[in-house]
Amino acid sequence: MINTNITVINRLGLHARAATKLAKLANSYPCSIRAGQVEPLVDAKSVMSLMLLAANQGTELNFIFDGPEETAAHRAIVELFETYFDEGE
């Protein structure tokens, strides 16, 4: 299990397009991926659940990766955030 915090750095926060990219990436891994600020964390493979987090720029989200390929999933999601969801800023 990997437990990490990731800060939303893109200007628009975790909006619909970013949430869709995150859920699509999360769904490409067989492990469980949960995210949020407080318990209960939400399923990061669900666009609607991610949207309900209402995570604006600067929000710190806790992610828990558990299961097969958790390390690869962790790296990929950290990279997605670090590259501003391929949106430039």
mmCIF file of C-alpha atoms in Angstrom:
data_model
loop_
_atom_site.group_PDB
_atom_site.id
_atom_site.type_symbol
_atom_site.label_atom_id
_atom_site.label_comp_id
_atom_site.label_asym_id
_atom_site.label_seq_id
_atom_site.Cartn_x
_atom_site.Cartn_y
_atom_site.Cartn_z
ATOM 1 C CA MET A 1 0.000 0.000 0.000
ATOM 2 C CA ILE A 2 1.237 3.485 -0.901
ATOM 3 C CA ASN A 3 -0.184 6.472 0.970
ATOM 4 C CA THR A 4 0.816 9.871 -0.419
ATOM 5 C CA ASN A 5 -0.327 13.484 -0.584
ATOM 6 C CA ILE A 6 -0.499 15.312 -3.906
ATOM 7 C CA THR A 7 -1.225 19.031 -4.258
ATOM 8 C CA VAL A 8 -3.465 20.222 -7.090
ATOM 9 C CA ILE A 9 -1.248 22.750 -8.879
ATOM 10 C CA ASN A 10 -3.111 23.470 -12.097
ATOM 11 C CA ARG A 11 -4.937 26.787 -12.217
ATOM 12 C CA LEU A 12 -8.420 25.351 -12.801
ATOM 13 C CA GLY A 13 -8.171 22.674 -10.121
ATOM 14 C CA LEU A 14 -9.682 19.229 -10.527
ATOM 15 C CA HIS A 15 -12.347 20.297 -13.037
ATOM 16 C CA ALA A 16 -14.270 17.972 -15.377
ATOM 17 C CA ARG A 17 -11.538 17.488 -17.984
ATOM 18 C CA ALA A 18 -8.829 16.916 -15.366
ATOM 19 C CA ALA A 19 -11.060 14.552 -13.365
ATOM 20 C CA THR A 20 -11.773 12.581 -16.534
ATOM 21 C CA LYS A 21 -8.055 12.262 -17.309
ATOM 22 C CA LEU A 22 -7.338 11.171 -13.750
ATOM 23 C CA ALA A 23 -10.139 8.581 -13.717
ATOM 24 C CA LYS A 24 -9.111 7.234 -17.119
ATOM 25 C CA LEU A 25 -5.510 6.854 -15.961
ATOM 26 C CA ALA A 26 -6.594 5.280 -12.659
ATOM 27 C CA ASN A 27 -8.783 2.796 -14.531
ATOM 28 C CA SER A 28 -5.781 1.613 -16.527
ATOM 29 C CA TYR A 29 -4.333 0.018 -13.358
ATOM 30 C CA PRO A 30 -5.756 -3.009 -11.523
ATOM 31 C CA CYS A 31 -5.029 -1.663 -8.033
ATOM 32 C CA SER A 32 -7.451 0.224 -5.829
ATOM 33 C CA ILE A 33 -6.902 3.999 -5.911
ATOM 34 C CA ARG A 34 -8.710 6.216 -3.419
ATOM 35 C CA ALA A 35 -8.420 9.983 -3.032
ATOM 36 C CA GLY A 36 -9.710 12.842 -0.923
ATOM 37 C CA GLN A 37 -9.028 15.270 1.877
ATOM 38 C CA VAL A 38 -10.831 13.450 4.681
ATOM 39 C CA GLU A 39 -12.232 9.981 5.262
ATOM 40 C CA PRO A 40 -14.004 8.416 3.597
ATOM 41 C CA LEU A 41 -11.807 8.756 0.529
ATOM 42 C CA VAL A 42 -13.480 8.383 -2.872
ATOM 43 C CA ASP A 43 -12.792 5.975 -5.712
ATOM 44 C CA ALA A 44 -10.317 7.744 -8.014
ATOM 45 C CA LYS A 45 -11.614 5.630 -10.899
ATOM 46 C CA SER A 46 -14.948 7.493 -10.800
ATOM 47 C CA VAL A 47 -15.177 10.866 -12.551
ATOM 48 C CA MET A 48 -18.251 11.867 -10.534
ATOM 49 C CA SER A 49 -16.582 11.000 -7.228
ATOM 50 C CA LEU A 50 -13.530 13.052 -8.178
ATOM 51 C CA MET A 51 -15.695 16.008 -9.206
ATOM 52 C CA LEU A 52 -17.438 15.941 -5.819
ATOM 53 C CA LEU A 53 -14.082 16.595 -4.139
ATOM 54 C CA ALA A 54 -14.281 20.172 -5.491
ATOM 55 C CA ALA A 55 -10.484 20.338 -5.349
ATOM 56 C CA ASN A 56 -9.294 23.806 -6.335
ATOM 57 C CA GLN A 57 -5.728 24.880 -7.030
ATOM 58 C CA GLY A 58 -3.679 24.427 -3.869
ATOM 59 C CA THR A 59 -5.840 21.639 -2.444
ATOM 60 C CA GLU A 60 -3.822 18.787 -0.964
ATOM 61 C CA LEU A 61 -5.329 15.393 -1.703
ATOM 62 C CA ASN A 62 -4.459 12.154 0.043
ATOM 63 C CA PHE A 63 -4.108 9.170 -2.303
ATOM 64 C CA ILE A 64 -3.991 5.526 -1.287
ATOM 65 C CA PHE A 65 -2.833 2.977 -3.855
ATOM 66 C CA ASP A 66 -3.340 -0.663 -2.903
ATOM 67 C CA GLY A 67 -2.859 -3.812 -4.943
ATOM 68 C CA PRO A 68 -1.186 -4.981 -8.133
ATOM 69 C CA GLU A 69 0.836 -2.304 -9.970
ATOM 70 C CA GLU A 70 0.363 0.220 -7.147
ATOM 71 C CA THR A 71 3.876 1.630 -7.644
ATOM 72 C CA ALA A 72 3.356 2.199 -11.370
ATOM 73 C CA ALA A 73 -0.061 3.756 -10.735
ATOM 74 C CA HIS A 74 1.405 6.059 -8.087
ATOM 75 C CA ARG A 75 4.168 7.234 -10.425
ATOM 76 C CA ALA A 76 1.761 7.822 -13.312
ATOM 77 C CA ILE A 77 -0.703 9.844 -11.232
ATOM 78 C CA VAL A 78 2.019 11.957 -9.619
ATOM 79 C CA GLU A 79 3.334 12.696 -13.125
ATOM 80 C CA LEU A 80 -0.173 13.638 -14.318
ATOM 81 C CA PHE A 81 -0.443 16.219 -11.526
ATOM 82 C CA GLU A 82 3.134 17.473 -12.045
ATOM 83 C CA THR A 83 2.462 18.070 -15.750
ATOM 84 C CA TYR A 84 -0.710 20.055 -14.989
ATOM 85 C CA PHE A 85 -2.881 17.352 -16.597
ATOM 86 C CA ASP A 86 -1.237 18.313 -19.928
ATOM 87 C CA GLU A 87 -3.096 21.637 -19.800
ATOM 88 C CA GLY A 88 -0.104 23.953 -19.592
ATOM 89 C CA GLU A 89 -0.771 25.437 -16.149
#
